[in-house]
Coordinates of C-alpha atoms (C1' of nucleotides) in Angstrom, one line a residue:
Chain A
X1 CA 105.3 121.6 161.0
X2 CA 106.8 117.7 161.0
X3 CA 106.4 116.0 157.8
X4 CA 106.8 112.6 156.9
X5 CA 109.5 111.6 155.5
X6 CA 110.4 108.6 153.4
X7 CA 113.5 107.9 155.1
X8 CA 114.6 105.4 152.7
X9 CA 115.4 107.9 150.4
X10 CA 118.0 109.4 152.2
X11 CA 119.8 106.4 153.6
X12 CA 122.3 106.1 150.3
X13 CA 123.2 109.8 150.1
X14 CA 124.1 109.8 153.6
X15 CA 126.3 106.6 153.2
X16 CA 127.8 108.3 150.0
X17 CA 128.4 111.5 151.6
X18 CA 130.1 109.6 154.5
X19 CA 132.5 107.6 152.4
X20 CA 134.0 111.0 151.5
X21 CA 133.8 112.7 154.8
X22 CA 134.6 110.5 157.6
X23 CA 136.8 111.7 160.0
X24 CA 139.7 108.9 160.9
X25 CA 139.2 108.0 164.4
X26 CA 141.2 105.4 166.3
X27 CA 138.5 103.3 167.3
X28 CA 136.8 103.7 163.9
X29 CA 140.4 102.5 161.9
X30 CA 140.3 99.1 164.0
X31 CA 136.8 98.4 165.5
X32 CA 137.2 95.2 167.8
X33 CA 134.5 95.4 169.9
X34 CA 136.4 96.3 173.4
X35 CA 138.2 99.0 171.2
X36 CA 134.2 100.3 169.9
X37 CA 133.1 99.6 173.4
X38 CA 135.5 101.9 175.3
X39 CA 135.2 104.6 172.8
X40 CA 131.4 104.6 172.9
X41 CA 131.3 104.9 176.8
X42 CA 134.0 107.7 176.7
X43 CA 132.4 109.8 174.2
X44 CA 128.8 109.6 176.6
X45 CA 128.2 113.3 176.9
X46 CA 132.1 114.1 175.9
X47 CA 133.6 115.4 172.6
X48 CA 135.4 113.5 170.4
X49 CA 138.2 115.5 170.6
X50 CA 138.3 115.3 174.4
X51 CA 138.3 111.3 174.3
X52 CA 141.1 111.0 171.8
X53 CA 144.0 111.1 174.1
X54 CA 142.3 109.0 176.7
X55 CA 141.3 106.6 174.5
X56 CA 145.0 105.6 173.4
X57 CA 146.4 105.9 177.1
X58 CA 143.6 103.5 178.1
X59 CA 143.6 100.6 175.4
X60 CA 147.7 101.2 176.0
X61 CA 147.1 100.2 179.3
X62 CA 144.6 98.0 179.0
X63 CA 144.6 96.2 176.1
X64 CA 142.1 93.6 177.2
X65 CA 138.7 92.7 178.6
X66 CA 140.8 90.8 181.2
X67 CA 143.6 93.6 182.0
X68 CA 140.3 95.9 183.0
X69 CA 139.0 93.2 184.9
X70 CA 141.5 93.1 187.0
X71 CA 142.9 96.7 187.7
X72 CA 142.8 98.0 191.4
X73 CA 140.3 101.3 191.5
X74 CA 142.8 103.6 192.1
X75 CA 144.5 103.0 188.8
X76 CA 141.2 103.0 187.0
X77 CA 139.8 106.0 188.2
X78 CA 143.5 107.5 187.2
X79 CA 143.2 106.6 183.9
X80 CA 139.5 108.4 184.0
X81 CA 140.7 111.3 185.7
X82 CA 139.7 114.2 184.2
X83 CA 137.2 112.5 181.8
X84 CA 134.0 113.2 184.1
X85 CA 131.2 111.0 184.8
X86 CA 133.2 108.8 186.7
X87 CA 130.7 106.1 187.1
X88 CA 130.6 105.3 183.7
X89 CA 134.1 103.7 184.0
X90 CA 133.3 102.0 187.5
X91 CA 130.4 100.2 185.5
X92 CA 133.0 99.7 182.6
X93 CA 134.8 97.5 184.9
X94 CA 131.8 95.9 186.5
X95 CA 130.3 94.7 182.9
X96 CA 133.6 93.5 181.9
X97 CA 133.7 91.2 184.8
X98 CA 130.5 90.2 184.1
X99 CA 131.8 89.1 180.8
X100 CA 134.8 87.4 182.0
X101 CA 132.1 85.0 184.3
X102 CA 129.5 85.0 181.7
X103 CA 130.5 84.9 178.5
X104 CA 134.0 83.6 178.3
X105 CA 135.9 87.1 178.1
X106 CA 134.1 87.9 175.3
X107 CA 131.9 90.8 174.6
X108 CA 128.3 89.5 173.5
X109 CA 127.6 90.5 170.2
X110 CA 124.0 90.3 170.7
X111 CA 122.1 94.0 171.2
X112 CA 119.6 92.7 174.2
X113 CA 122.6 90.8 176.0
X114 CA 125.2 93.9 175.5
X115 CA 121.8 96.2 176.9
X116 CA 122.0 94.3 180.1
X117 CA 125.3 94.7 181.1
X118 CA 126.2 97.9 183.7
X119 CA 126.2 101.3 181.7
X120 CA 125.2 100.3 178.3
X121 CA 122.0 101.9 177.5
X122 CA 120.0 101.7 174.2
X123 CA 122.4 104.1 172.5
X124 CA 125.4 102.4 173.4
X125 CA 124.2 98.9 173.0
X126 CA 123.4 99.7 169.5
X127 CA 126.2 101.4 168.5
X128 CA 128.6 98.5 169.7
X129 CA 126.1 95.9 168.3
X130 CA 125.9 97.8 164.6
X131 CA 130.1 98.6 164.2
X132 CA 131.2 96.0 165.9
X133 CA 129.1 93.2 164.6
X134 CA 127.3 94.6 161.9
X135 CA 124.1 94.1 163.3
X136 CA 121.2 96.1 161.9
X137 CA 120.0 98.2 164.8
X138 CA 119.8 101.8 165.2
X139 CA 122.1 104.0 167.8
X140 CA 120.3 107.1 168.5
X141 CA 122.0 110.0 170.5
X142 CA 122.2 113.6 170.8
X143 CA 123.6 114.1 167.2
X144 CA 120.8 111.5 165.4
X145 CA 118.2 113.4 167.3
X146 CA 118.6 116.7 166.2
X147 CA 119.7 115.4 162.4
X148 CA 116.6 113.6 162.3
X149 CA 114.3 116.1 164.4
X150 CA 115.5 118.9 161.2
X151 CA 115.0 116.3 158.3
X152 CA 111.9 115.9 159.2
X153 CA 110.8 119.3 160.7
X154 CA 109.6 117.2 164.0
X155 CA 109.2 119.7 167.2
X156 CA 108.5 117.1 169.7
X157 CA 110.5 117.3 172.5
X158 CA 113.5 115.2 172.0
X159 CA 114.0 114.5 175.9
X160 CA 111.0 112.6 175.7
X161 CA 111.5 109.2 175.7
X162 CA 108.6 108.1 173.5
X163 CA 110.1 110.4 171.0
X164 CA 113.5 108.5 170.9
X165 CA 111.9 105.0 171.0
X166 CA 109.6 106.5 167.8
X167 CA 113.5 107.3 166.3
X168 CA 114.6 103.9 167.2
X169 CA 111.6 102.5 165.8
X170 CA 111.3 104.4 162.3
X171 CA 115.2 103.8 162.2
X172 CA 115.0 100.1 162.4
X173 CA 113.1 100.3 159.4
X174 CA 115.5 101.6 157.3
X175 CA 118.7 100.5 158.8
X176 CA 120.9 99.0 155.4
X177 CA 121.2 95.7 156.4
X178 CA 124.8 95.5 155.3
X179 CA 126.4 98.8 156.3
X180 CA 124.3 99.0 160.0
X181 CA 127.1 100.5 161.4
X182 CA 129.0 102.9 158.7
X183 CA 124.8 104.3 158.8
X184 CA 124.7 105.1 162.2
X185 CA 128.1 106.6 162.1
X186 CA 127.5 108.1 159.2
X187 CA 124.1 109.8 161.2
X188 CA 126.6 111.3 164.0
X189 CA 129.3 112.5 162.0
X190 CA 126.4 114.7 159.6
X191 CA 125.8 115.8 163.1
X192 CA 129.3 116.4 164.6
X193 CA 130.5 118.4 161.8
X194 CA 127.6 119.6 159.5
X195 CA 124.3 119.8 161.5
X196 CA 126.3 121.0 164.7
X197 CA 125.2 121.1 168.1
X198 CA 126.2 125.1 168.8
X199 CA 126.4 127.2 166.2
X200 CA 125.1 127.8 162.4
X201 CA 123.9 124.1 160.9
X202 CA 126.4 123.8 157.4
X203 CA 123.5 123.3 155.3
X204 CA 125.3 123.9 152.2
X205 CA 127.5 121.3 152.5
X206 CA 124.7 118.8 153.6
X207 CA 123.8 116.0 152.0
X208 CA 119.9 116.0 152.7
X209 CA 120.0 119.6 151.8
X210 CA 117.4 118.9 149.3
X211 CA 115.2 117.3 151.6
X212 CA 115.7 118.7 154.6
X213 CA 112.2 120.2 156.1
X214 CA 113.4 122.6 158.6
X215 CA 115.8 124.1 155.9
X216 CA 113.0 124.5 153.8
X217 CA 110.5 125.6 156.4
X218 CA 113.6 128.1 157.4
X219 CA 113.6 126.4 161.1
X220 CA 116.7 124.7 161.0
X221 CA 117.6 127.0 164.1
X222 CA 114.6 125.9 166.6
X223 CA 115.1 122.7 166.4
X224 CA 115.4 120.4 167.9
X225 CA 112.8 121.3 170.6
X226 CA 113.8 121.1 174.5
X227 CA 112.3 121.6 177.5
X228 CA 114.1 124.3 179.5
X229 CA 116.5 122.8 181.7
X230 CA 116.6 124.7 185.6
X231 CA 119.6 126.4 186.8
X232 CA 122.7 124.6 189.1
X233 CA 122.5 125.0 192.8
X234 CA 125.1 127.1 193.9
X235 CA 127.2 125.4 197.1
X236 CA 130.4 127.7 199.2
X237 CA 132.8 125.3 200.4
X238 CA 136.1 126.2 201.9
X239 CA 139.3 124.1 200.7
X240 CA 142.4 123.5 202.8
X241 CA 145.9 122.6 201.4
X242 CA 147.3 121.5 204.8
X243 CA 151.4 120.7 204.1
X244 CA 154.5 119.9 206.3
X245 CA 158.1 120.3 204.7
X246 CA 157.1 118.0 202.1
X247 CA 153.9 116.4 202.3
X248 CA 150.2 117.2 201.6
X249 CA 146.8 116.0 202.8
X250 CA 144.4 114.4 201.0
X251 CA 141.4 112.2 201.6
X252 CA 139.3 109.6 199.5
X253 CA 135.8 110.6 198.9
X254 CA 133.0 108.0 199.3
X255 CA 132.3 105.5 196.9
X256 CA 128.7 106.8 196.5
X257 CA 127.6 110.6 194.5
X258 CA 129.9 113.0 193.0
X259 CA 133.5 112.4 192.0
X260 CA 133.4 109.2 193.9
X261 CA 136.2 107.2 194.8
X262 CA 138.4 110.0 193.6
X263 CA 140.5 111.7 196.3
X264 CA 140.8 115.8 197.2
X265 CA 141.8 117.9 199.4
X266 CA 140.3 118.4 202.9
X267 CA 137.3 120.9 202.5
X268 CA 133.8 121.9 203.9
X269 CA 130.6 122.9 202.9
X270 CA 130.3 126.8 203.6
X271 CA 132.8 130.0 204.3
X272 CA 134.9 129.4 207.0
X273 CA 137.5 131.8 208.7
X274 CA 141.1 131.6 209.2
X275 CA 140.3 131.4 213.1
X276 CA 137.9 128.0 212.1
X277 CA 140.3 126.9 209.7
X278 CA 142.5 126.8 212.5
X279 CA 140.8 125.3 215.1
X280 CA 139.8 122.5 213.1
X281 CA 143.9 121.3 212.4
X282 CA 144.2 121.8 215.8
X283 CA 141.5 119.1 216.8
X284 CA 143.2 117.2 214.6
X285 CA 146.1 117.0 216.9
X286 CA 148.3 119.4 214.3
X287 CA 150.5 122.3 214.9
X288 CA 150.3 124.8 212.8
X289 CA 152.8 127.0 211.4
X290 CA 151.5 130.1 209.0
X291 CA 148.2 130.0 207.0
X292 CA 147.3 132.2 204.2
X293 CA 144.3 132.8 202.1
X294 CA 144.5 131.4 198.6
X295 CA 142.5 132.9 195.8
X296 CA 138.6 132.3 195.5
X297 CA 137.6 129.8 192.5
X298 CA 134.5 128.3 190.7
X299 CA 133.9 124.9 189.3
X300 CA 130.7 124.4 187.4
X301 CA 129.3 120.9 187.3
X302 CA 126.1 119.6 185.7
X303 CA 123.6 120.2 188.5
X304 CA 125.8 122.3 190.9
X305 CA 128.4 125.1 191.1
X306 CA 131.3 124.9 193.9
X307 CA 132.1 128.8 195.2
X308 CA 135.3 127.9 196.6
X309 CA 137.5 130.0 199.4
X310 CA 141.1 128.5 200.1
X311 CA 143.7 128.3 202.6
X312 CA 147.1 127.0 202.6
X313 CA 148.3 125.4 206.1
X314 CA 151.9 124.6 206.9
X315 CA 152.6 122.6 210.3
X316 CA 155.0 120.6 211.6
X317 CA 155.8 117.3 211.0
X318 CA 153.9 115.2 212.6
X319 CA 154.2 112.7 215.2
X320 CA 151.9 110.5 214.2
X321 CA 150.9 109.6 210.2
X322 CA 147.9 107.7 210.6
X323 CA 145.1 110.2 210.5
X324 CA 141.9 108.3 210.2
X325 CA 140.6 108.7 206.6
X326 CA 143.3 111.2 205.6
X327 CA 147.0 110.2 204.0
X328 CA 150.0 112.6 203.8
X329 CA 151.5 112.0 200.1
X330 CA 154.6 113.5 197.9
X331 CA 152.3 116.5 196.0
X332 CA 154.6 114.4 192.9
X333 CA 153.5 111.5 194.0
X334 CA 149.8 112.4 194.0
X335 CA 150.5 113.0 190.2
X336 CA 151.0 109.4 189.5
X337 CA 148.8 107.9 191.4
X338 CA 145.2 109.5 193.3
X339 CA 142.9 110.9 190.9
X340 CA 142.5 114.2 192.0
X341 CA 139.1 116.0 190.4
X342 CA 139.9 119.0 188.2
X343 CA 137.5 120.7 190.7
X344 CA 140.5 121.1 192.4
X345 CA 142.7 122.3 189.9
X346 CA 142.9 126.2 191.1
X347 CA 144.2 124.4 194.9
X348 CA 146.4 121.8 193.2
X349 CA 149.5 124.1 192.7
X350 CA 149.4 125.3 196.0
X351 CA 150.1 122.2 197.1
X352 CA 154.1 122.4 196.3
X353 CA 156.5 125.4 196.7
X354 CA 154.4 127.6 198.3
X355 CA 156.1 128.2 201.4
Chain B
dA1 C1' 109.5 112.0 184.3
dA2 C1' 112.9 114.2 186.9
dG3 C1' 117.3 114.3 189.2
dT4 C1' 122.2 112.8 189.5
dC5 C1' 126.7 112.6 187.5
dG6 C1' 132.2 116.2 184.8
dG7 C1' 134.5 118.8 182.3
dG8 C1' 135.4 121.6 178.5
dG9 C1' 134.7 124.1 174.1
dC10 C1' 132.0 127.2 171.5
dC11 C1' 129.0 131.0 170.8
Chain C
dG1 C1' 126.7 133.2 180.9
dG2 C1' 124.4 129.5 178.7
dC3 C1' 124.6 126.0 175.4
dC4 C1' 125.6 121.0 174.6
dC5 C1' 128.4 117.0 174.0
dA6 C1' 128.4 109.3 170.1
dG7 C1' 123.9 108.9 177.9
dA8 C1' 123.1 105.8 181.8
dC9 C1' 121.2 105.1 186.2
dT10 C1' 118.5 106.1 190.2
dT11 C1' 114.5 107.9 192.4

DNA sequence: AAGTCGGGGCC
DNA sequence: GGCCCAGACTT
């Protein structure tokens, strides 16, 4: 049963509590706003210990609005690669050339003018806006709605939008008008390491444990409320590592839907046969040498699961390199410079010493 | 409001 | 095997 709560009550405690407890994070040490921005859209539906190691390469690398700006795709997407959600790092560089034109090189530090630029939503918006500049909005995300959602015993469905915009709005309220952003930090770290996503909530070590309504309803467990998401579609595709003495295939995929702009190996929706997999390097005007089947592998993605068969193809060197749409590349090469999906990552080994 | 978009860690 | 993660964008 939800119960109002006087959120003002609880906004020193958590402060308090997170003076003690804060984690030391690279971007949290020194928050210049690209250094807040780039962390925020890393850690969009990705752990913060999954983003650390990025994080440094990609500030190393690019240390500026400007140095983003400017980087060819393939490099960008190699410093994403692995990350996931590749499109959030495509927008990245969109919005920063939008600030380069628009507002000198320099990130806005206004919430509605940070909202409008490519892939910087609500939460991200106000989480740059609040740490960055101090600005007293709220930055609600996965962590503040289930914190919130248990402090206040609320079973609404929190994938409802009206039930975030409520958040934002009751938020707002509260927000301490000099520590905007330690708050809203302070809100995610209670639920990154006390009132965690998977697994028992720490409610002893909570400081809301005294007010907390789903502790003392004894619902801390059901909440927060979710519909029930519906299962992944499950897709066979058939993956080729076609090599000569020293070379392997690869191709770009589009610039549009899933993993795009990365590049992969050749490979096709359903199971073929040795005899199609064949056929099809001979239309390309190949010769082929020996194949042999490669073990099966699965790659779960959000929405979708790849059932993958493989093959590795050896021919010989061919006469002619340019292959519409494909490139033959040093498998070491391939390291340093194409983004190859981890999708891939059973195939990728195969594409050296196999033969 | 529902679907698309990655990858990995934890239970 | 299913969960969710410092979500945003498109349809």
């Amino acid at each position: 049963m939800k119960k109002e709560i006087n959120l003002k009550l609880v906004v020193q405690p958590l402060l308090d509590w997170y003076d003690d407890h804060r984690r030391i994070l690279p971007w949290r040490e020194e928050a210049t706003p690209y250094r807040v921005w780039v962390s925020e859209i890393m850690l969009q539906q990705t752990r913060v210990e999954a983003v650390k190691p990025y994080f440094e390469r990609f500030v190393g690398a690019l240390p500026t609005i400007e140095h983003l700006a400017n980087l060819n795709e393939d490099a960008l997407m190699k410093l994403w690669e692995g990350l996931g959600y590749y499109n959030r790092v495509r927008n990245m560089q969109k919005a920063a050339r939008v600030i380069i034109e628009k507002y000198n090189g320099k990130m806005p530090g206004d919430y509605k003018q940070l909202l409008e630029l490519p892939g910087i939503g609500s939460y991200t918006a106000g989480a740059i806006a609040s740490i960055a500049f101090q600005i007293p909005v709220p930055a609600v995300d996965g962590n503040v709605l289930r914190v919130i959602s248990r402090l206040t015993a609320d079973e609404s469905d929190i994938m409802k939008q009206s039930v975030r915009k409520d958040m934002e709005n009751k938020l707002l309220q509260v927000m301490p008008q000099k520590r905007a952003g330690d708050f809203n930090q302070a809100l995610m770290e209670l639920g990154a390491m006390v009132c965690i996503p998977n697994g028992m909530a720490k409610c002893e070590m909570c400081p809301w444990y005294h007010y907390c309504e789903a502790r003392k309803q004894g619902i801390v467990m059901e909440l927060p409320k979710k519909q029930p998401k519906k299962k992944r579609k499950i897709e066979e595709r058939t993956v080729v590592i076609l090599q000569d003495r020293n070379k392997v295939m690869i191709q770009k995929r589009p610039s549009k839907g899933l993993l795009a702009g990365l590049y992969e190996f050749p490979n096709f929706l359903g199971s073929l046969s040795e005899e199609e997999v064949l056929n099809w390097v001979k239309e390309k005007g190949l010769l082929p040498i020996r194949i042999q089947k490669l073990e099966d592998s699965k790659h779960i993605f959000s929405h979708i699961e790849w059932h993958m068969k493989g093959f590795v193809v050896r021919i010989e060197e061919p006469q002619d390199m340019n292959f519409k749409g494909y490139l033959f590349v040093d498998p070491d090469q391939t390291k340093k410079e194409y983004s190859i999906p981890s999708a891939f990552a059973a195939y990728t080994k195969f594409s050296k010493y196999l033969f």
